[in-house]
Amino acid sequence: MAEPEFTATGVRIDKRLRSLTRAGQVRISDGRLALLTSYGTEIDSAPVQAVRASKPWFAAEDRALADLNGKRYLLTLGDHDPAPGEVGPPAARRFIEAVRKAAGRGT
């Protein structure tokens, strides 16, 4: 298995008004985006070309939307990138850029 292109831990993953996990993981690896619980159980995954990632206009800076398999997930990542060597989720902006880059849609 290749090294993941993007990994974020400590991510809150919501679907509509329901919280699926408060410390989940988002991983882009081998052309797939996977949303995982804190225990590593898969919530949903899809080929990165079929994923639409965007920034909701109504939410805080640390939030991103991900549409996978016809379902919309609200991801709460960090509002800024952690300092080198520090733990914490990367910024939502980096997640959106990683999805677009992995899908070959540019930055």
Coordinates of C-alpha atoms in Angstrom, one line a residue:
M1 CA 0.0 0.0 0.0
A2 CA 1.4 3.4 -1.0
E3 CA 1.9 6.3 1.4
P4 CA -1.4 8.3 1.7
E5 CA -1.4 11.6 -0.3
F6 CA -3.4 13.3 2.5
T7 CA -4.3 12.3 6.0
A8 CA -6.1 14.2 8.7
T9 CA -7.0 12.9 12.2
G10 CA -9.2 14.4 14.9
V11 CA -11.8 15.4 12.3
R12 CA -15.4 15.8 13.2
I13 CA -17.6 14.1 10.6
D14 CA -21.3 15.1 10.4
K15 CA -24.0 13.9 8.0
R16 CA -26.9 16.4 8.0
L17 CA -27.6 17.1 11.7
R18 CA -26.1 13.8 13.0
S19 CA -22.6 13.6 14.2
L20 CA -20.9 10.4 13.0
T21 CA -17.6 10.8 14.8
R22 CA -15.9 13.6 16.7
A23 CA -12.3 12.3 16.2
G24 CA -12.5 10.7 12.8
Q25 CA -9.9 10.4 10.0
V26 CA -9.9 11.6 6.4
R27 CA -7.5 9.8 4.1
I28 CA -6.7 10.1 0.4
S29 CA -4.7 7.1 -0.8
D30 CA -4.4 5.1 -4.1
G31 CA -7.0 7.4 -5.8
R32 CA -9.7 7.0 -3.1
L33 CA -11.0 9.2 -0.4
A34 CA -12.0 7.4 2.8
L35 CA -13.8 8.8 5.8
L36 CA -13.0 6.7 8.9
T37 CA -14.1 6.6 12.5
S38 CA -11.5 7.0 15.3
Y39 CA -11.3 3.2 15.4
G40 CA -10.5 3.0 11.7
T41 CA -13.9 1.7 10.7
E42 CA -14.9 3.0 7.2
I43 CA -17.9 5.4 7.2
D44 CA -17.8 6.0 3.4
S45 CA -15.3 6.0 0.6
A46 CA -15.3 6.8 -3.1
P47 CA -12.8 7.3 -6.0
V48 CA -11.4 10.8 -5.7
Q49 CA -12.6 11.7 -9.2
A50 CA -16.2 11.2 -8.0
V51 CA -15.8 13.3 -4.9
R52 CA -16.7 16.9 -4.8
A53 CA -15.1 19.0 -2.0
S54 CA -16.0 22.6 -1.3
K55 CA -16.0 25.3 1.3
P56 CA -19.5 26.1 2.6
W57 CA -20.2 29.8 2.4
F58 CA -22.3 29.7 5.6
A59 CA -19.8 28.0 8.0
A60 CA -16.6 28.8 9.9
E61 CA -13.2 28.6 8.3
D62 CA -12.4 25.1 9.7
R63 CA -15.3 23.4 7.8
A64 CA -15.4 21.7 4.4
L65 CA -18.1 19.8 2.5
A66 CA -17.4 16.4 0.9
D67 CA -20.0 14.8 -1.4
L68 CA -19.4 11.0 -1.7
N69 CA -21.7 8.5 -3.3
G70 CA -24.6 11.0 -3.3
K71 CA -24.2 11.8 0.4
R72 CA -23.0 15.1 1.8
Y73 CA -20.6 15.2 4.8
L74 CA -19.6 18.2 6.8
L75 CA -16.0 17.9 7.9
T76 CA -14.6 20.1 10.7
L77 CA -10.9 20.2 10.3
G78 CA -8.5 22.8 11.8
D79 CA -8.9 26.5 11.2
H80 CA -5.1 26.7 10.5
D81 CA -2.4 24.2 9.8
P82 CA -0.7 22.9 12.9
A83 CA 2.9 23.9 13.5
P84 CA 5.6 21.5 12.3
G85 CA 5.8 18.6 14.8
E86 CA 2.5 19.5 16.4
V87 CA -0.5 17.2 16.2
G88 CA -3.9 18.3 14.9
P89 CA -6.0 18.3 11.8
P90 CA -4.8 20.4 8.8
A91 CA -6.8 23.3 7.5
A92 CA -10.0 22.7 5.5
R93 CA -8.4 24.6 2.6
R94 CA -5.6 22.0 2.4
F95 CA -8.2 19.2 2.3
I96 CA -10.0 20.8 -0.6
E97 CA -6.7 21.4 -2.5
A98 CA -5.7 17.7 -1.9
V99 CA -8.9 16.4 -3.3
R100 CA -8.6 18.6 -6.4
K101 CA -5.0 17.7 -6.9
A102 CA -5.6 13.9 -6.5
A103 CA -8.5 14.1 -8.9
G104 CA -6.3 15.9 -11.5
R105 CA -8.4 19.1 -11.4
G106 CA -5.5 21.4 -10.5
T107 CA -5.3 23.5 -7.4

